[in-house]
XYZ file of C-alpha atoms in Angstrom:
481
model
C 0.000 0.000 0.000
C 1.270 3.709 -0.709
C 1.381 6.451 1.777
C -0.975 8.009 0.199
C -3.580 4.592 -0.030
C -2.478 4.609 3.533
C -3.509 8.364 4.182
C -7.074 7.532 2.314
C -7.539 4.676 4.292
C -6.721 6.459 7.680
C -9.260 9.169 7.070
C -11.536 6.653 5.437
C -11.910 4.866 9.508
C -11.762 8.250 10.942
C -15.014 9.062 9.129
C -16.687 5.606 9.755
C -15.271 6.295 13.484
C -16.691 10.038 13.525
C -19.993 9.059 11.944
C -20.969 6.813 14.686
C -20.828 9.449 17.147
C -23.256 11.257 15.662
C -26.361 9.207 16.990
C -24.577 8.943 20.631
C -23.882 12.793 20.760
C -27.489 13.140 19.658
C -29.327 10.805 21.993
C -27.550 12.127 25.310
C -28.275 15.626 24.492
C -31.827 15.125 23.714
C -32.921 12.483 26.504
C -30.331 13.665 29.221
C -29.671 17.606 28.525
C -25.953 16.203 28.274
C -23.447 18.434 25.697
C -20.780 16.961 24.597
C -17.860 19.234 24.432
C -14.289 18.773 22.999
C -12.037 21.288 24.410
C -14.785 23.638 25.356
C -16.368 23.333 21.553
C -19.808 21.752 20.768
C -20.780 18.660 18.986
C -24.303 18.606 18.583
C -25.406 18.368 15.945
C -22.177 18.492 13.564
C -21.033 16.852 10.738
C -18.666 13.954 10.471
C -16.455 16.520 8.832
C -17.007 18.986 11.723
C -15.678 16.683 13.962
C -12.743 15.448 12.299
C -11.858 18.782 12.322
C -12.720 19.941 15.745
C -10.556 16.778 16.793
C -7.875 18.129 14.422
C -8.203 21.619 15.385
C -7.943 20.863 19.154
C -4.583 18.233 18.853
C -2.948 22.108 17.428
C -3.597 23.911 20.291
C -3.005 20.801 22.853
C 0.204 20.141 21.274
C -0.148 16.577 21.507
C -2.404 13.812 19.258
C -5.884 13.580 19.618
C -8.109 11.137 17.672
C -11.566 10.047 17.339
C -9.697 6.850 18.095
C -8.854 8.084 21.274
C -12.138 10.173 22.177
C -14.890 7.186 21.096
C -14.166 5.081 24.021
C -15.073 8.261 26.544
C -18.067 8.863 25.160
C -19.229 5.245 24.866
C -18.591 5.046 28.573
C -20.624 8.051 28.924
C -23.675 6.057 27.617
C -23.318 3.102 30.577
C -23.964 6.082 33.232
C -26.555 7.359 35.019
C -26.426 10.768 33.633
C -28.129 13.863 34.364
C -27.892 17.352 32.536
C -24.282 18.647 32.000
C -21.622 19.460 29.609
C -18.853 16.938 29.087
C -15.543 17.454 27.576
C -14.214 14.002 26.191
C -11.351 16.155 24.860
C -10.177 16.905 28.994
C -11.241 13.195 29.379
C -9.037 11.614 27.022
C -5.679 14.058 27.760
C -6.173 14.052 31.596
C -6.920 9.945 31.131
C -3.126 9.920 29.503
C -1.710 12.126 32.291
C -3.290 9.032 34.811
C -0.823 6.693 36.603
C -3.508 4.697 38.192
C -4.065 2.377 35.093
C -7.860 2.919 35.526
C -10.280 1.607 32.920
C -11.554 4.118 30.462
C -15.058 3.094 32.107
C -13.589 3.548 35.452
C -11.981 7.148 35.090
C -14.853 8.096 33.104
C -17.581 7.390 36.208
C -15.273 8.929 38.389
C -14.312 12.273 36.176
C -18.168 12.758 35.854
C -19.273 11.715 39.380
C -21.022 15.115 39.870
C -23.229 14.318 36.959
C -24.313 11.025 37.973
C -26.643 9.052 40.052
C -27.734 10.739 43.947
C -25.499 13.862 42.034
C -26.749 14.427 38.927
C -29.549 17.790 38.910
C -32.990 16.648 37.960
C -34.150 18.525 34.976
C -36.615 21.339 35.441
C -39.319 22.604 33.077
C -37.537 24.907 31.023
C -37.018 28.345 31.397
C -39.333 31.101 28.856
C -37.393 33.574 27.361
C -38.330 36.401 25.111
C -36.555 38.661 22.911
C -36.984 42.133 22.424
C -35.841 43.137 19.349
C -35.047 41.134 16.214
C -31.555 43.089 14.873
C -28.308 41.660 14.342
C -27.911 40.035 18.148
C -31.244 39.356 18.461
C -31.496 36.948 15.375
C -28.197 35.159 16.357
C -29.412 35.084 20.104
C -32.682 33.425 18.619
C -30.974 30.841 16.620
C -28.588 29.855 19.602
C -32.086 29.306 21.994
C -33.132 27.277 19.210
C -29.772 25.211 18.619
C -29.857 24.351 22.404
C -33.786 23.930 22.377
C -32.336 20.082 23.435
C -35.172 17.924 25.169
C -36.466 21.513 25.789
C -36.583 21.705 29.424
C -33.660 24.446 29.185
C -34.057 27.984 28.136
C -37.170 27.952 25.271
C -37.758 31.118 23.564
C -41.269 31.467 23.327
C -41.722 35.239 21.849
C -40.257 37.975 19.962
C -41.081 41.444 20.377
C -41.413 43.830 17.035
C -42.999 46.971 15.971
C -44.637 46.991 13.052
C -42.959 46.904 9.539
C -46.022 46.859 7.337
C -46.928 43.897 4.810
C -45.262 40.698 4.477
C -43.564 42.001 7.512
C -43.390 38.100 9.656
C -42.374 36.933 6.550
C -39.245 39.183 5.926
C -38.421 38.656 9.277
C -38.303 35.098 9.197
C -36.292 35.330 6.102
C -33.971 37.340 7.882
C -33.955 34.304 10.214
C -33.361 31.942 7.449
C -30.418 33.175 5.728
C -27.541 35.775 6.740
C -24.902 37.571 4.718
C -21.953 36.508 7.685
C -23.575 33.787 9.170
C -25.019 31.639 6.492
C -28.187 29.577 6.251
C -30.045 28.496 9.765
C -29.218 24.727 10.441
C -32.810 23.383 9.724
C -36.321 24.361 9.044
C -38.488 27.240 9.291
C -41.953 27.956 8.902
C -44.044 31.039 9.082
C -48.325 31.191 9.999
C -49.249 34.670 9.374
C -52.408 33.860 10.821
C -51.668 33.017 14.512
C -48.648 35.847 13.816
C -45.978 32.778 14.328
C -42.694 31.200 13.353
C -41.626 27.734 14.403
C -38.444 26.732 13.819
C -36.696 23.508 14.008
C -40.817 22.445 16.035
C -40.471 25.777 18.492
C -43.443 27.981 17.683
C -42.358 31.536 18.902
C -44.529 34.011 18.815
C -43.916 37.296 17.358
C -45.858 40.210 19.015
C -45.931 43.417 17.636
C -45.918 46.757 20.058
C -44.225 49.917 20.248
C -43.424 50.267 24.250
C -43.219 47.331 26.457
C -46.517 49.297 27.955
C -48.467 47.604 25.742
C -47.897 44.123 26.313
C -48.979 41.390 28.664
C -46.992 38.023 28.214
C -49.464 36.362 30.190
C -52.041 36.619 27.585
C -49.316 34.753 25.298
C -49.007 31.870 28.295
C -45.476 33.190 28.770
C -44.838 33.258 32.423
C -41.340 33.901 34.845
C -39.752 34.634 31.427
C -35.996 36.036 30.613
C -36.603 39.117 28.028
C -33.732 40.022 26.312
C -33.549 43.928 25.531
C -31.464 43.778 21.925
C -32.763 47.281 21.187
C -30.298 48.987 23.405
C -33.076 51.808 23.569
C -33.706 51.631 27.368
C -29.566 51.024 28.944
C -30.451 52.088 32.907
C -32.761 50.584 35.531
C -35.195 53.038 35.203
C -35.699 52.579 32.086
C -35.258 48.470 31.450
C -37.838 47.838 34.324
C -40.334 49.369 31.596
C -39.813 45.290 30.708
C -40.489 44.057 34.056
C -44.186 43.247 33.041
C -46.885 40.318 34.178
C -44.667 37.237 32.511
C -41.729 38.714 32.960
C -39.051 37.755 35.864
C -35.720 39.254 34.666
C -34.302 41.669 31.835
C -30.792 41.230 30.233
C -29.480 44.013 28.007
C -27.214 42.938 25.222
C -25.072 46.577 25.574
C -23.499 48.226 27.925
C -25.824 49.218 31.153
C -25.529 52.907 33.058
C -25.738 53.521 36.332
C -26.203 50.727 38.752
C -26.812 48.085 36.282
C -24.532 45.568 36.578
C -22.265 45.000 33.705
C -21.749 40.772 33.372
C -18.876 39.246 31.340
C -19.671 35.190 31.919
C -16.996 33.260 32.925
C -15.265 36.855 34.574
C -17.900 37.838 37.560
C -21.493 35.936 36.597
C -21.198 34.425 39.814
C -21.570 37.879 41.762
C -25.468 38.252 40.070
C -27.861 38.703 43.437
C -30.655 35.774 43.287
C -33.237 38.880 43.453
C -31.762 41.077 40.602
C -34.259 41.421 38.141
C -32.176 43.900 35.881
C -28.314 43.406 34.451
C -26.628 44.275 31.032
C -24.221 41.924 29.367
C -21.786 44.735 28.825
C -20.503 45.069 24.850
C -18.837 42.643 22.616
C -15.666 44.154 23.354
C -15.837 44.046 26.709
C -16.209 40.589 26.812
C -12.970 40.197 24.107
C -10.654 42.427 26.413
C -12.111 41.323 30.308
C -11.489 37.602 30.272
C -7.724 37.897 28.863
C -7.228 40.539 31.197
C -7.753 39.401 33.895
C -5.801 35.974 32.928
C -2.597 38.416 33.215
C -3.666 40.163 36.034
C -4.105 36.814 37.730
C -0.450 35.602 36.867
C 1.565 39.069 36.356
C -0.154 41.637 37.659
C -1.401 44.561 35.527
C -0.043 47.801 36.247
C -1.944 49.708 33.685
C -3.276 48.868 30.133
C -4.532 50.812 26.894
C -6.534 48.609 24.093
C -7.540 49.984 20.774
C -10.002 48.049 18.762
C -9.864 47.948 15.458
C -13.932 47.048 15.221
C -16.139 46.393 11.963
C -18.543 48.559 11.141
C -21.974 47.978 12.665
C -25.806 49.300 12.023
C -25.475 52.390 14.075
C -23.363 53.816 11.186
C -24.478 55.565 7.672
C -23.727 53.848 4.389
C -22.575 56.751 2.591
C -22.089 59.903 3.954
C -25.294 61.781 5.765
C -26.083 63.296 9.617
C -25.186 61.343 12.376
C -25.253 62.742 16.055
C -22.034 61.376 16.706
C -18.684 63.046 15.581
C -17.848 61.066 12.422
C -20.258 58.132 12.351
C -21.945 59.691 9.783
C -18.990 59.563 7.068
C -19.819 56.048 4.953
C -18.956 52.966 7.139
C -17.753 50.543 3.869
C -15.614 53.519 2.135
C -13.708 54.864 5.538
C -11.423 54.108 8.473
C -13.872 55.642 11.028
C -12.186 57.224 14.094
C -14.271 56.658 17.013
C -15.126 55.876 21.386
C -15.516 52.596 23.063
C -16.630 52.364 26.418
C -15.192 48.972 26.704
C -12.163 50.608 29.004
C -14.132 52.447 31.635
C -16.604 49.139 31.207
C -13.611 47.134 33.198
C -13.632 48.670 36.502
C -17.571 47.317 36.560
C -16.586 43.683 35.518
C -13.001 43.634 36.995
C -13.404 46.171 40.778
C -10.123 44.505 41.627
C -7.918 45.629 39.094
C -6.709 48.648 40.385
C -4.657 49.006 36.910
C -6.056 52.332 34.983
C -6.593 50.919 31.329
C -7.590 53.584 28.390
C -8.916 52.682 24.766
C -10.079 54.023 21.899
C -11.301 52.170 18.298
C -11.571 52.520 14.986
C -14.281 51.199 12.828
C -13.049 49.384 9.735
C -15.006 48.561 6.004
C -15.421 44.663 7.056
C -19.051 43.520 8.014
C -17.781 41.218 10.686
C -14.946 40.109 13.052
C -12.753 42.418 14.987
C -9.734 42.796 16.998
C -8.325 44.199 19.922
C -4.792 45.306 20.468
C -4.314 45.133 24.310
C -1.468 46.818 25.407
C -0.154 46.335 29.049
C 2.395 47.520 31.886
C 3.213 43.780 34.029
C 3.636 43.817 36.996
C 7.160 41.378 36.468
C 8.851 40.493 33.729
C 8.284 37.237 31.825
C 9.101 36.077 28.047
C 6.888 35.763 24.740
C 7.213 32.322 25.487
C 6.158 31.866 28.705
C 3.026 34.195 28.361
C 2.163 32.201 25.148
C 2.703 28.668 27.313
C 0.091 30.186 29.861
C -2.205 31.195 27.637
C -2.773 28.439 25.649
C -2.949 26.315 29.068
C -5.949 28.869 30.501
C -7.774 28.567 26.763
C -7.514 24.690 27.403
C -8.137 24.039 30.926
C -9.192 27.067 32.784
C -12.401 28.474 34.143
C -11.876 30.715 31.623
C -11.543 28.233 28.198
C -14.901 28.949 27.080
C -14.482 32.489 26.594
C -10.463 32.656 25.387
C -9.514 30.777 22.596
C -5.889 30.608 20.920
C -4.883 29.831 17.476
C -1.093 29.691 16.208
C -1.925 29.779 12.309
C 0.775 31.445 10.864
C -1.928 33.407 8.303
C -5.349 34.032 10.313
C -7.113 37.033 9.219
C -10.445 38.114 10.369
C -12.647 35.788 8.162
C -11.505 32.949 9.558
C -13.122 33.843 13.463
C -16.669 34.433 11.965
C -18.690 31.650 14.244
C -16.492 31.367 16.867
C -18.166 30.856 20.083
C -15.429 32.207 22.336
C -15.657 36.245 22.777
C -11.569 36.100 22.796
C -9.137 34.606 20.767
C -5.705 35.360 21.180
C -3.721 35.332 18.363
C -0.096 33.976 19.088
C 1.809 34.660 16.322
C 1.050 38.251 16.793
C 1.703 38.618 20.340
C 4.602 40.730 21.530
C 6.371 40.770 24.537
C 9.366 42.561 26.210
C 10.387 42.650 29.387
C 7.162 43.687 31.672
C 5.304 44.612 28.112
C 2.910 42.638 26.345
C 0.644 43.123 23.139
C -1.495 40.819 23.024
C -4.143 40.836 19.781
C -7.072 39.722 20.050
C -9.660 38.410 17.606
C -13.260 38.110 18.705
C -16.470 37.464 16.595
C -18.154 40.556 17.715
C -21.667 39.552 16.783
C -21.485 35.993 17.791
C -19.100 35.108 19.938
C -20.846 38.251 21.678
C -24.369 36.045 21.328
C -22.581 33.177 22.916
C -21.784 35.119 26.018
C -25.470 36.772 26.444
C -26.499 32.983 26.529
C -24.283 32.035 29.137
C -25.205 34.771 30.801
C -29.129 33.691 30.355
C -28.741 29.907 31.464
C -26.547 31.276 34.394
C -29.759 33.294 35.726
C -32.246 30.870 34.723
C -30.618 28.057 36.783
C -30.215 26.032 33.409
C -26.344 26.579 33.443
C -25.336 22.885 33.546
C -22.071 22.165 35.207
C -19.123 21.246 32.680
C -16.987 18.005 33.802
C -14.127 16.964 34.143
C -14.159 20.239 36.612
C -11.744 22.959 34.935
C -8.931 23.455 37.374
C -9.358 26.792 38.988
């Protein structure tokens, strides 16, 4: 046989190996509310090519081999337990199995890595949580097909309503058209149907409701059945508690603002300082997209260096809020054409630290500029350590917190010698830290950062939704801390 019959061959198993996950991954997240996770990244409902190359994806930035050869017998273990609702990383199984003297079983390690998640353990499942969204823009859509992609048995978050004004005739159509297919995001994994005359769209078998009113005045979700519901403010009209509690109507229990809040709102970056949210607070703001790129690396090098003080600049695409060619805006220089100009503008993702980090004590500045790409940005984070350490050694602990740490499901780390922005559309972290760009020198470091500032953004506000709704299911084996 040649090396390349060999090579065909190998891939050949791989597939046939990859394939029959499929059904397992399937059947434990729809009967048990169980994800299955390979180095913090989903597969549900993925392809035997999306595995393969999640598998191959996550052996680069481990450093070491990884297989579905070496993954399959984790999850078939998985299957013999008595499983309750959870997310499972069979990537952390497999390399933490290899790092075990013990010579446990597979089976054995397995039932002992997940103990939390079985038997007397394991958290019953509830009833599911309502949520409704406010707003159908840019978030809003991606927010709604995220509810719908982790509908699972459906006793987890289940968006039951969107909130519109009017946009005249056809209008539930175009909307769910807007649904269907996206310019960045491409088509909606599955099916969608529209019934103009009960004002409804149910996709992938959820019917969600879309109500039509101008002020959250006019509507009582109790009328719709909606009851103890999550509404998600995507308008960004309303930003301080005054005016977000507009939301706090009968059917409504909580309001989350996808931008920044004022006042006493508190700003949330998941995985940084979720777990300060008071039980009672019926009002917090998941702060902006860069906030949540710039807050979880941050505070990685705060916890291992010390930050003295900081500036980022983003270099951000251009977003809604800006004119296509050239016409009044109330801002200073928004209103020069977004897709023709380097646009010169604020962030208030600096000041937005102190709210999401009170500990860091470091003063950190920014600015941004808006750039002619629809999608994808980065952040240039510039900071004063409080030692001195090497390119290398920041790059070795960086890589380690985007694997194992609390924090590996919001930083991510790719050494591709030729990313560009493209290639982070769809990425579910709001971070990831490019290495070959990173700089360091002496008690400097650069550090760039590429973040997916409509959905990896998305992917936060949902974490930040199942935290609050109690249907944040615990991810094993337990990140190291």
């Amino acid at each position: 046989m040649t090396v390349n019959e060999d090579s065909f061959t190998n891939w050949k198993n791989r597939e046939e190996i990859a394939e029959s996950m499929i059904p397992i991954i399937g059947k434990l997240h729809r009967e048990r509310d169980v994800t299955i996770l390979l180095h913090s990244r989903s597969l549900v409902n993925k392809s035997v090519v999306s595995i393969l190359k999640t598998h191959r994806f996550a052996r680069q930035i481990a450093g070491g081999e990884l297989s579905v050869t070496e993954t399959l017998p984790f999850l078939l273990a998985l299957t013999t337990l008595d499983l309750g609702p959870s997310q499972i990383d069979i990537g952390m199984l497999a390399s933490e199995y290899k790092a075990d003297d013990r010579g446990l079983s597979v089976e054995a390690f397995t039932a002992e890595a997940v103990a939390g998640a079985t038997g007397e353990n394991k958290i019953e499942r509830g009833a599911g949580r309502d949520v409704v969204l406010y707003g159908f823009g840019r978030i809003g859509r991606l927010v709604a097909r995220l509810l719908i992609e982790k509908a699972g048995s459906g006793n987890g978050l289940r968006l039951r309503a969107i909130v519109v004004r009017g946009g005249g005739e056809a209008d539930l159509v175009k909307r769910a058209s807007l649904l269907r297919r996206d310019s960045i995001h491409g088509q909606f994994q599955g099916t969608i149907t529209v019934d103009e005359a009960t004002s409804t769209i149910v996709a992938n078998g959820n019917t969600i409701k879309v109500i039509y009113a101008n002020d959250p005045s006019e509507v009582d979700y109790t009328a719709y059945g909606i009851k103890d519901a999550i509404l998600i403010d995507n308008t960004g009209k309303w930003r301080d508690r005054e005016g977000l509690s507009k939301h706090l109507r009968p059917g409504i229990d909580k309001v989350v603002l996808t931008a920044p809040g004022k006042g006493d709102v508190p700003n949330i970056v998941h995985g940084v300082n979720h777990d300060t949210i008071k039980p009672d607070e019926q009002i917090l703001s998941c702060a902006s997209c860069t906030t949540n790129a710039i807050v979880p690396p941050l505070k990685a090098m705060d916890d291992e260096y010390g930050v003295l003080r900081g500036h980022v600049e983003t270099v951000h695409s251009f977003t809604n809020d800006q004119n296509l060619l050239d016409n009044y805006h109330k801002a200073d220089r928004r209103g020069r054409s977004a897709p023709l100009n380097m646009v010169i503008t604020e962030t208030g993702a600096a000041s937005a630290v102190a709210k999401a980090l009170p500990d860091l004590k470091a003063p950190i500045t920014g600015s941004s500029i808006r750039v002619p790409v629809p999608d994808v940005s980065i952040a240039i984070l510039s900071l004063r350590l409080g030692r001195e350490t090497t390119r290398e050694e920041v790059l070795d602990y960086l890589r380690d917190v985007s694997l194992h740490s609390p924090l590996k499901r919001q930083i991510d780390f790719t050494t591709a010698p030729d990313a560009v922005s493209m290639d982070f559309v769809g990425s579910r972290h709001s971070s990831i830290v490019d290495a070959g760009a990173t700089k360091v020198d002496g008690d400097n470091a650069i550090l760039y950062l590429w973040y997916d500032n409509e959905f990896g953004y998305s992917c936060q506000v949902i974490r930040v939704v199942q935290h609050v709704s109690g249907v944040e299911y615990p991810t094993y084996p337990v990140p190291v801390a």
